[in-house]
């Protein structure tokens, strides 16, 4: 029956493409979480009235984040081609998409991290300082745990944007469902392939959203 | 225990420098409860934050338990802070941690082992009367219970000094009383030195041994609490005392009476410490040809002894009233003739 409904769909290829999309998304989300968290923390801590207040450094980080956040992703991929070639040794395939995906997504998430950290009650940070907590203890025992719901809902939103980016990356040769929808669906005029690829992407997005919402709700004891 | 020497704090703001704390020198003794009272903006928050270097003084020295805090290295200061703990107006608990985990927090910072932490947390929960609430989250507690967690957390590392930053200002009167009683209890039981800032004279009256009054960054008056009640010198001190001894409706009532009988005199008598029992009114009525109308009286307890006030109205011949007042002045009470013009 499936063959009748979707005559052009090769299910083995779909499975491979889904795997590639999941692979690219998972690696990017993980790397974005770590990189964005570090960038966001530095951005927050060097900001006005915080532990490492430093206007110069803060200005530079903010500028870098804003620049990379503002470049349309499809252009960022092209701009980064030489860089990708240098570190991955290839400009085609799932691995080749990773540098652009991470560099595109991490600054976006860094801003969300900063916003989340700003929501942490200053009084609680002051209380930790009054107990003799050092910078590391304040970061790992106060800032991160107290902003965790915001950090998780932020990575959920970013993760969904990343799925969208992987589809775009597919158009310039990254593989995955986006690539399949474009090459086999659009260019060969096989609408059923595009349709199946879209449905799978939607399912992935919904699953990420549900997981993110559930975890956020469980963590929030306020 | 705590010595402040010519401490100043200047904040640079867009509208020029602001003197938050202006040349304050204080000595706070081991084991006493020392209150600092002032209106908001008087500089008391900045002052108390200099006792643990959350704010660094612009000039002057702060020494706690013999250590000059400003001279300590970062590491030594963090160590010193474990002995100077603090509780806050808005409790400042971590919402992501349970009651037990919140109390355990300063112990983790101090590097106490897990078993030790567990034991100490159980002791502290009992000390502040929160048995059975160890696994609750702060959002499930009332304000008074949250402050109890704050106190337990502050006591975790056996501090020498407890700083209270408007610790009862967010609580209702009944809860305030229970928290104040708890503070007195731990002061006695643990011999802890307590420094508190507040804008409520009642807090000072109930638990402090000595008090400093702050206005515009300066300490304008200080002394034992009872002494201040007896002989307030500054206008602002008298203002604060009114919160306790002279509620607004009393003032209104006295104004009314003074207007109705302009020939009479309204007098406030203050009985301090042991003299609260002397039968002064009886003597006045027996010895002078005046009638005494008792308007209002109260007796309240301070940490240095009882303190009473009595408002009376004297009626009779002008000269007799004058003689009666002169007689009262000779007794062991403070006499103030109330003037309510208008």
Coordinates of C-alpha atoms in Angstrom, one line a residue:
Chain A
X1 CA 0.0 0.0 0.0
X2 CA 2.8 2.4 0.9
X3 CA 4.3 1.8 -2.5
X4 CA 1.1 2.9 -4.1
X5 CA 0.7 6.0 -2.0
X6 CA 4.3 7.1 -2.3
X7 CA 5.5 5.6 -5.6
X8 CA 8.9 7.4 -5.7
X9 CA 9.9 6.9 -2.0
X10 CA 12.8 4.5 -1.4
X11 CA 12.4 3.7 2.2
X12 CA 16.0 2.6 2.7
X13 CA 17.2 5.9 1.5
X14 CA 14.7 7.7 3.7
X15 CA 16.0 5.7 6.7
X16 CA 19.6 6.7 5.8
X17 CA 18.6 10.4 5.4
X18 CA 16.7 10.4 8.7
X19 CA 19.7 8.9 10.4
X20 CA 21.9 11.7 8.9
X21 CA 19.5 14.4 10.0
X22 CA 19.4 12.9 13.5
X23 CA 23.2 12.6 13.6
X24 CA 23.8 16.2 12.5
X25 CA 21.1 17.6 14.8
X26 CA 22.3 15.6 17.9
X27 CA 26.0 16.5 17.5
X28 CA 25.1 20.2 16.8
X29 CA 22.7 20.4 19.7
X30 CA 25.2 18.9 22.1
X31 CA 28.0 21.2 20.9
X32 CA 25.7 24.2 20.9
X33 CA 24.7 23.5 24.4
X34 CA 28.2 23.3 25.7
X35 CA 29.6 26.2 23.6
X36 CA 26.6 28.4 24.0
X37 CA 26.6 27.8 27.8
X38 CA 30.2 28.8 28.0
X39 CA 29.7 31.9 25.8
X40 CA 26.5 32.8 27.6
X41 CA 28.2 32.5 31.0
X42 CA 31.2 34.6 30.0
X43 CA 28.8 37.2 28.4
X44 CA 26.8 37.3 31.6
X45 CA 29.7 37.3 34.1
X46 CA 31.6 40.1 32.3
X47 CA 28.4 42.2 32.2
X48 CA 27.7 45.2 34.3
X49 CA 27.5 44.5 38.0
X50 CA 28.7 40.9 37.8
X51 CA 31.7 38.9 39.1
X52 CA 34.0 39.5 36.1
X53 CA 32.7 42.8 35.0
X54 CA 34.8 43.9 32.0
X55 CA 33.4 46.3 29.5
X56 CA 35.9 45.7 26.8
X57 CA 35.8 41.9 26.9
X58 CA 32.0 42.0 27.2
X59 CA 31.7 44.3 24.2
X60 CA 33.8 42.0 22.0
X61 CA 31.9 38.9 22.9
X62 CA 28.6 40.6 22.4
X63 CA 29.7 41.9 19.0
X64 CA 30.9 38.5 17.8
X65 CA 27.6 36.9 19.0
X66 CA 25.5 39.5 17.3
X67 CA 27.5 39.3 14.0
X68 CA 27.1 35.5 13.8
X69 CA 23.5 35.6 14.9
X70 CA 22.7 38.1 12.2
X71 CA 24.2 36.4 9.1
X72 CA 21.5 34.4 7.3
X73 CA 22.4 30.7 7.8
X74 CA 22.5 29.8 4.1
X75 CA 25.1 32.5 3.6
X76 CA 27.0 31.5 6.7
X77 CA 27.5 28.0 5.2
X78 CA 28.9 29.4 2.0
X79 CA 31.2 31.9 3.9
X80 CA 32.5 29.0 6.0
X81 CA 33.3 26.7 3.1
X82 CA 37.0 27.3 3.2
X83 CA 37.0 26.9 7.0
X84 CA 35.0 23.7 6.8
X85 CA 37.3 22.3 4.2
X86 CA 40.3 23.1 6.4
X87 CA 39.1 21.4 9.5
X88 CA 36.8 18.6 8.1
X89 CA 38.7 18.1 4.8
X90 CA 35.5 17.9 2.9
X91 CA 32.6 20.2 1.9
X92 CA 30.0 17.5 1.2
X93 CA 28.2 15.3 3.7
X94 CA 26.9 15.4 7.2
X95 CA 30.2 16.1 8.9
X96 CA 30.9 19.0 6.6
X97 CA 27.7 20.6 7.7
X98 CA 28.7 20.5 11.4
X99 CA 31.0 23.6 11.7
X100 CA 28.5 25.9 10.0
X101 CA 25.6 24.4 12.1
X102 CA 27.4 24.9 15.4
X103 CA 28.8 28.4 14.5
X104 CA 25.3 29.4 13.4
X105 CA 23.5 28.0 16.4
X106 CA 25.8 28.6 19.4
X107 CA 25.6 32.4 19.4
X108 CA 21.9 32.2 19.2
X109 CA 21.8 29.9 22.2
X110 CA 24.4 32.0 24.1
X111 CA 22.0 34.9 24.1
X112 CA 19.3 32.7 25.5
X113 CA 21.7 31.5 28.2
X114 CA 22.5 35.1 29.1
X115 CA 18.8 36.0 29.4
X116 CA 18.2 32.9 31.5
X117 CA 21.1 33.8 33.8
X118 CA 19.9 37.3 34.2
X119 CA 16.7 35.9 35.7
X120 CA 18.6 34.3 38.6
X121 CA 17.8 36.2 41.8
X122 CA 20.7 38.5 42.6
X123 CA 20.0 38.1 46.2
X124 CA 20.7 34.4 45.9
X125 CA 24.1 35.1 44.3
X126 CA 24.8 37.6 47.1
X127 CA 23.8 35.0 49.7
X128 CA 26.3 32.5 48.1
X129 CA 29.0 35.1 48.2
X130 CA 28.2 35.9 51.9
X131 CA 28.8 32.2 52.6
X132 CA 32.3 32.4 51.1
X133 CA 31.5 30.7 47.7
X134 CA 34.1 31.2 45.0
X135 CA 33.5 31.8 41.3
X136 CA 33.3 28.1 40.4
X137 CA 30.9 27.3 43.2
X138 CA 28.7 30.2 42.2
X139 CA 28.6 29.1 38.6
X140 CA 28.0 25.3 39.2
X141 CA 26.0 25.5 42.4
X142 CA 23.9 28.6 41.9
X143 CA 23.8 30.1 38.4
X144 CA 23.4 26.9 36.4
X145 CA 21.0 25.0 38.7
X146 CA 18.9 28.1 39.3
X147 CA 18.5 28.9 35.6
X148 CA 18.2 25.3 34.4
X149 CA 14.6 25.5 33.3
X150 CA 15.4 28.5 31.1
X151 CA 18.6 26.7 29.8
X152 CA 16.6 23.6 28.9
X153 CA 13.7 25.5 27.2
X154 CA 16.3 27.6 25.4
X155 CA 18.1 24.5 24.0
X156 CA 14.7 23.1 23.0
X157 CA 13.9 26.2 20.9
X158 CA 17.5 26.3 19.6
X159 CA 17.3 22.5 18.8
X160 CA 14.2 23.0 16.7
X161 CA 15.9 25.8 14.8
X162 CA 18.9 23.5 14.3
X163 CA 16.6 20.9 12.6
X164 CA 15.6 23.6 10.3
X165 CA 19.2 24.6 9.6
X166 CA 20.1 20.9 8.8
X167 CA 17.5 20.9 6.1
X168 CA 19.0 24.1 4.7
X169 CA 22.4 22.6 5.0
X170 CA 21.1 19.7 2.9
X171 CA 20.6 22.0 -0.1
X172 CA 24.3 22.8 -0.2
X173 CA 25.2 19.1 0.0
X174 CA 25.1 18.1 3.6
X175 CA 22.8 15.1 3.3
X176 CA 19.9 14.3 5.4
X177 CA 16.1 14.8 4.9
X178 CA 16.5 18.3 3.7
X179 CA 18.9 17.2 1.0
X180 CA 16.5 14.4 0.0
X181 CA 13.5 16.7 -0.2
X182 CA 15.4 19.1 -2.3
X183 CA 17.2 16.8 -4.7
X184 CA 14.8 13.9 -5.1
X185 CA 11.6 15.7 -4.2
X186 CA 11.8 19.1 -5.7
X187 CA 14.3 18.8 -8.6
X188 CA 12.8 15.5 -9.9
X189 CA 9.3 16.7 -9.2
X190 CA 8.5 13.8 -6.9
X191 CA 6.2 15.5 -4.4
X192 CA 5.6 12.3 -2.4
X193 CA 9.3 12.3 -1.4
X194 CA 9.1 15.9 -0.2
X195 CA 6.0 15.1 1.7
X196 CA 7.5 12.1 3.5
X197 CA 10.7 14.0 4.4
X198 CA 8.6 16.9 5.8
X199 CA 6.4 14.6 7.9
X200 CA 9.5 12.9 9.4
X201 CA 11.1 16.3 10.2
X202 CA 7.8 17.4 11.9
X203 CA 7.8 14.3 14.0
X204 CA 11.4 14.9 15.1
X205 CA 10.5 18.5 16.0
X206 CA 7.4 17.5 18.0
X207 CA 9.4 14.9 19.9
X208 CA 12.1 17.4 20.8
X209 CA 9.5 19.9 21.9
X210 CA 7.7 17.4 24.1
X211 CA 10.9 16.2 25.7
X212 CA 12.0 19.8 26.3
X213 CA 8.7 20.9 27.8
X214 CA 8.5 17.9 30.1
X215 CA 12.0 18.2 31.4
X216 CA 11.5 22.0 31.9
X217 CA 8.3 21.4 33.9
X218 CA 9.9 18.7 36.0
X219 CA 12.9 20.9 36.9
X220 CA 10.9 24.0 37.8
X221 CA 10.2 23.9 41.6
X222 CA 9.3 27.6 41.8
Chain B
X1 CA 34.2 41.3 68.3
X2 CA 33.6 43.8 65.5
X3 CA 35.3 47.1 65.2
X4 CA 34.7 49.8 62.6
X5 CA 37.1 52.6 62.4
X6 CA 36.3 55.7 60.4
X7 CA 34.5 53.8 57.7
X8 CA 33.3 55.6 54.6
X9 CA 31.7 54.3 51.4
X10 CA 31.3 56.5 48.4
X11 CA 29.3 55.3 45.4
X12 CA 30.1 56.9 42.0
X13 CA 26.8 57.6 40.3
X14 CA 25.8 59.4 37.1
X15 CA 24.8 62.4 39.2
X16 CA 28.1 62.5 41.0
X17 CA 29.5 60.8 44.1
X18 CA 27.1 59.7 46.9
X19 CA 28.2 59.2 50.5
X20 CA 26.3 56.1 51.6
X21 CA 28.3 55.7 54.8
X22 CA 30.0 58.7 56.2
X23 CA 32.7 58.2 58.8
X24 CA 31.3 55.6 61.1
X25 CA 33.2 54.1 64.0
X26 CA 31.5 51.4 66.1
X27 CA 32.5 48.6 68.5
X28 CA 30.3 45.6 68.8
X29 CA 31.0 43.3 71.7
X30 CA 31.2 39.5 71.7
X31 CA 27.8 37.9 72.4
X32 CA 25.6 41.0 72.1
X33 CA 22.7 41.8 69.9
X34 CA 23.4 45.1 68.3
X35 CA 20.7 46.9 66.3
X36 CA 21.1 49.6 63.7
X37 CA 17.9 51.5 62.9
X38 CA 17.3 54.0 60.2
X39 CA 14.9 54.9 57.4
X40 CA 15.5 53.5 54.0
X41 CA 18.4 55.3 52.3
X42 CA 20.2 56.0 55.6
X43 CA 23.1 53.7 54.6
X44 CA 22.4 50.8 56.9
X45 CA 22.3 48.2 54.2
X46 CA 25.7 49.4 52.9
X47 CA 27.0 49.4 56.4
X48 CA 26.0 45.8 57.3
X49 CA 27.4 44.6 53.9
X50 CA 30.8 46.0 54.8
X51 CA 30.9 43.7 57.8
X52 CA 31.4 40.8 55.4
X53 CA 33.0 42.8 52.6
X54 CA 30.1 42.3 50.2
X55 CA 30.7 46.1 49.9
X56 CA 34.3 47.2 50.4
X57 CA 34.8 50.5 52.4
X58 CA 36.2 53.4 50.4
X59 CA 38.3 54.3 53.4
X60 CA 38.6 53.1 57.0
X61 CA 39.0 49.6 58.5
X62 CA 36.6 46.9 59.4
X63 CA 37.8 44.1 61.7
X64 CA 35.8 41.1 62.8
X65 CA 37.2 38.6 65.3
X66 CA 40.6 40.4 65.2
X67 CA 40.9 40.1 61.4
X68 CA 41.2 43.2 59.2
X69 CA 38.8 42.1 56.5
X70 CA 39.9 44.5 53.7
X71 CA 43.5 43.3 54.1
X72 CA 42.6 39.6 53.5
X73 CA 43.4 37.8 50.3
X74 CA 40.4 36.6 48.3
X75 CA 40.9 33.1 49.6
X76 CA 41.3 34.1 53.2
X77 CA 38.2 36.4 52.9
X78 CA 36.1 33.5 51.6
X79 CA 37.3 31.5 54.6
X80 CA 36.5 34.4 57.0
X81 CA 33.0 34.8 55.5
X82 CA 32.1 31.3 56.7
X83 CA 32.3 32.7 60.2
X84 CA 30.2 35.8 59.4
X85 CA 26.9 34.5 58.1
X86 CA 24.0 36.5 56.9
X87 CA 20.2 36.3 56.7
X88 CA 18.1 38.4 54.3
X89 CA 14.8 40.2 54.1
X90 CA 13.8 38.1 51.1
X91 CA 15.4 35.0 52.5
X92 CA 17.4 34.3 49.3
X93 CA 17.0 30.6 49.3
X94 CA 17.8 28.5 46.2
X95 CA 14.4 27.5 44.8
X96 CA 16.0 24.5 43.0
X97 CA 17.0 22.9 46.3
X98 CA 14.9 21.4 49.1
X99 CA 15.0 22.7 52.6
X100 CA 17.7 20.2 53.6
X101 CA 19.7 20.9 50.5
X102 CA 19.6 24.6 51.1
X103 CA 20.9 24.2 54.7
X104 CA 23.6 21.9 53.3
X105 CA 24.7 24.5 50.8
X106 CA 27.1 26.4 53.0
X107 CA 28.5 23.1 54.2
X108 CA 29.2 22.1 50.6
X109 CA 31.0 25.4 50.1
X110 CA 33.1 24.8 53.2
X111 CA 34.0 21.3 51.9
X112 CA 32.3 19.3 54.7
X113 CA 32.0 15.5 54.0
X114 CA 28.7 14.1 52.9
X115 CA 28.0 12.1 56.1
X116 CA 28.9 15.1 58.3
X117 CA 26.6 17.3 56.2
X118 CA 23.7 15.0 56.7
X119 CA 24.2 14.9 60.5
X120 CA 24.6 18.7 60.8
X121 CA 21.5 19.4 58.6
X122 CA 19.4 17.2 60.8
X123 CA 20.6 19.1 63.9
X124 CA 19.9 22.4 62.3
X125 CA 16.4 21.5 61.2
X126 CA 15.6 20.5 64.8
X127 CA 17.2 23.7 66.1
X128 CA 15.0 26.0 64.0
X129 CA 11.8 23.9 64.4
X130 CA 11.3 22.6 60.9
X131 CA 11.2 18.9 61.7
X132 CA 9.5 17.0 58.8
X133 CA 10.0 19.7 56.3
X134 CA 13.4 18.7 55.1
X135 CA 12.3 17.5 51.7
X136 CA 10.0 20.4 50.9
X137 CA 10.9 23.1 48.4
X138 CA 11.0 26.7 49.5
X139 CA 8.0 27.5 47.3
X140 CA 6.0 25.2 49.6
X141 CA 6.9 27.1 52.7
X142 CA 5.4 30.2 54.4
X143 CA 7.5 33.3 54.9
X144 CA 8.3 32.5 58.5
X145 CA 9.4 29.0 57.6
X146 CA 11.6 30.3 54.8
X147 CA 13.3 32.6 57.2
X148 CA 13.9 29.6 59.6
X149 CA 15.6 27.9 56.7
X150 CA 17.6 31.0 56.2
X151 CA 18.7 31.0 59.8
X152 CA 19.5 27.3 59.8
X153 CA 21.6 27.8 56.7
X154 CA 23.4 30.8 58.3
X155 CA 24.2 28.7 61.4
X156 CA 25.5 25.7 59.5
X157 CA 29.2 26.5 59.7
X158 CA 29.1 27.6 63.3
X159 CA 29.6 31.3 62.7
X160 CA 30.8 33.8 65.2
X161 CA 28.7 36.6 63.9
X162 CA 25.2 36.6 62.4
X163 CA 24.2 39.6 60.2
X164 CA 20.5 40.2 59.8
X165 CA 19.5 42.4 56.9
X166 CA 15.9 43.5 57.6
X167 CA 15.3 39.8 58.4
X168 CA 11.7 40.4 59.6
X169 CA 10.6 43.2 57.4
X170 CA 8.8 40.9 55.0
X171 CA 6.9 39.0 57.7
X172 CA 3.7 39.6 59.6
X173 CA 3.8 40.8 63.3
X174 CA 3.2 37.3 64.7
X175 CA 5.8 35.6 62.5
X176 CA 8.2 38.5 63.3
X177 CA 7.8 37.7 67.0
X178 CA 8.6 34.0 66.5
X179 CA 11.6 34.8 64.4
X180 CA 12.9 37.3 66.9
X181 CA 12.4 34.8 69.7
X182 CA 14.4 32.3 67.7
X183 CA 17.2 34.9 67.3
X184 CA 17.3 35.6 71.1
X185 CA 17.3 31.8 71.7
X186 CA 20.3 31.2 69.5
X187 CA 22.1 34.3 70.8
X188 CA 21.8 32.8 74.3
X189 CA 22.4 29.2 73.4
X190 CA 25.3 29.7 71.1
X191 CA 26.7 32.9 72.4
X192 CA 26.5 34.3 68.9
X193 CA 27.1 38.0 68.2
X194 CA 24.1 39.3 66.2
X195 CA 24.1 42.6 64.2
X196 CA 20.8 43.5 62.7
X197 CA 19.5 46.4 60.7
X198 CA 15.8 47.4 60.7
X199 CA 13.4 50.3 60.4
X200 CA 11.1 48.9 63.1
X201 CA 11.7 50.1 66.7
X202 CA 9.8 47.1 67.9
X203 CA 12.5 44.8 66.7
X204 CA 15.1 46.9 68.5
X205 CA 13.0 47.0 71.7
X206 CA 12.3 43.2 71.7
X207 CA 15.8 41.8 71.1
X208 CA 18.6 44.3 71.0
X209 CA 21.0 45.1 73.8
X210 CA 22.5 48.2 72.2
X211 CA 21.3 50.3 69.2
X212 CA 22.8 52.8 66.8
X213 CA 20.5 55.3 65.0
X214 CA 21.5 56.1 61.5
X215 CA 20.7 59.1 59.4
X216 CA 22.3 60.3 56.1
X217 CA 25.1 57.8 56.4
X218 CA 26.1 58.8 59.9
X219 CA 25.4 57.2 63.3
X220 CA 23.7 60.1 65.1
X221 CA 23.0 58.4 68.4
X222 CA 23.9 55.1 70.1
X223 CA 23.7 53.4 73.4
X224 CA 21.9 50.7 75.4
X225 CA 18.3 50.3 74.3
X226 CA 16.8 51.3 77.6
X227 CA 19.0 54.4 77.8
X228 CA 17.8 55.5 74.4
X229 CA 14.2 55.0 75.5
X230 CA 14.8 57.0 78.6
X231 CA 16.7 59.9 77.1
X232 CA 16.5 60.1 73.3
X233 CA 18.6 63.1 72.1
X234 CA 18.0 63.3 68.4
X235 CA 14.7 64.2 66.7
X236 CA 14.9 61.1 64.6
X237 CA 15.3 58.8 67.6
X238 CA 12.2 60.3 69.2
X239 CA 10.5 59.7 65.9
X240 CA 11.4 56.0 66.0
X241 CA 10.4 55.7 69.6
X242 CA 6.9 57.0 68.8
X243 CA 6.4 53.8 66.7
X244 CA 6.5 51.9 70.0
X245 CA 5.2 54.2 72.8
X246 CA 3.0 56.6 71.1
X247 CA 0.6 55.2 68.5
X248 CA -1.1 57.7 66.2
X249 CA -4.5 57.4 67.8
X250 CA -2.9 58.4 71.2
X251 CA -1.5 61.5 69.6
X252 CA -4.9 62.4 68.1
X253 CA -6.7 61.7 71.4
X254 CA -4.3 63.9 73.4
X255 CA -4.7 66.7 70.9
X256 CA -8.5 66.5 71.3
X257 CA -8.3 66.6 75.1
X258 CA -5.8 69.4 75.2
X259 CA -8.1 71.5 73.0
X260 CA -11.2 70.7 75.1
X261 CA -9.5 71.7 78.4
X262 CA -6.8 74.2 77.6
X263 CA -6.1 74.9 81.3
X264 CA -5.1 71.3 82.0
X265 CA -1.7 69.8 81.4
X266 CA -0.9 66.5 79.6
X267 CA 2.1 64.7 80.9
X268 CA 4.0 61.7 79.7
X269 CA 5.8 59.7 82.4
X270 CA 8.5 57.2 81.5
X271 CA 9.3 54.4 84.0
X272 CA 12.5 52.7 83.3
X273 CA 13.7 49.5 84.7
X274 CA 12.9 48.9 88.4
X275 CA 11.2 52.2 89.0
X276 CA 8.1 51.0 87.1
X277 CA 6.6 49.9 90.5
X278 CA 6.7 53.2 92.4
X279 CA 3.3 54.6 93.4
X280 CA 4.0 58.1 92.0
X281 CA 0.4 58.8 91.0
X282 CA -0.9 58.1 94.5
X283 CA 1.6 60.4 96.0
X284 CA 0.6 63.2 93.6
X285 CA -3.1 62.9 94.3
X286 CA -2.4 62.8 98.1
X287 CA 0.0 65.7 98.2
X288 CA -1.4 68.2 95.7
X289 CA -4.8 69.6 95.0
X290 CA -5.1 68.3 91.5
X291 CA -7.1 65.6 89.8
X292 CA -5.4 63.0 87.7
X293 CA -7.0 61.6 84.6
X294 CA -5.2 58.5 83.3
X295 CA -5.3 58.6 79.5
X296 CA -3.1 55.7 78.4
X297 CA -0.3 53.5 79.7
X298 CA 1.7 50.6 78.6
X299 CA 4.7 48.5 79.8
X300 CA 6.9 46.7 77.5
X301 CA 9.9 44.5 77.9
X302 CA 13.3 45.2 76.5
X303 CA 16.5 43.1 76.7
X304 CA 17.8 45.5 79.4
X305 CA 14.6 45.5 81.6
X306 CA 11.0 46.7 81.5
X307 CA 10.0 50.1 80.2
X308 CA 6.7 51.8 80.8
X309 CA 4.9 54.9 79.6
X310 CA 1.9 56.6 81.1
X311 CA 0.0 59.6 79.7
X312 CA -1.9 61.6 82.4
X313 CA -3.9 64.7 82.4
X314 CA -3.7 67.1 85.4
X315 CA -6.5 69.4 86.2
X316 CA -6.7 72.1 88.9
X317 CA -5.2 75.4 89.8
X318 CA -2.3 76.4 87.6
X319 CA 0.1 76.8 90.6
X320 CA -0.9 73.4 92.0
X321 CA -0.3 71.8 88.6
X322 CA 3.2 73.4 88.4
X323 CA 4.1 72.1 91.9
X324 CA 2.8 68.6 91.0
X325 CA 5.0 68.6 87.9
X326 CA 8.0 69.8 89.9
X327 CA 7.4 67.0 92.4
X328 CA 7.3 64.4 89.6
X329 CA 10.5 65.7 88.2
X330 CA 12.2 64.9 91.5
X331 CA 11.1 61.3 91.4
X332 CA 12.9 58.5 89.5
X333 CA 10.9 58.9 86.4
X334 CA 11.3 60.9 83.2
X335 CA 8.6 63.6 82.9
X336 CA 7.7 65.2 79.7
X337 CA 5.0 67.9 79.4
X338 CA 3.3 67.3 76.1
X339 CA 2.9 70.3 73.9
X340 CA 0.3 70.0 71.2
X341 CA -0.1 73.4 69.7
X342 CA -2.9 73.9 67.2

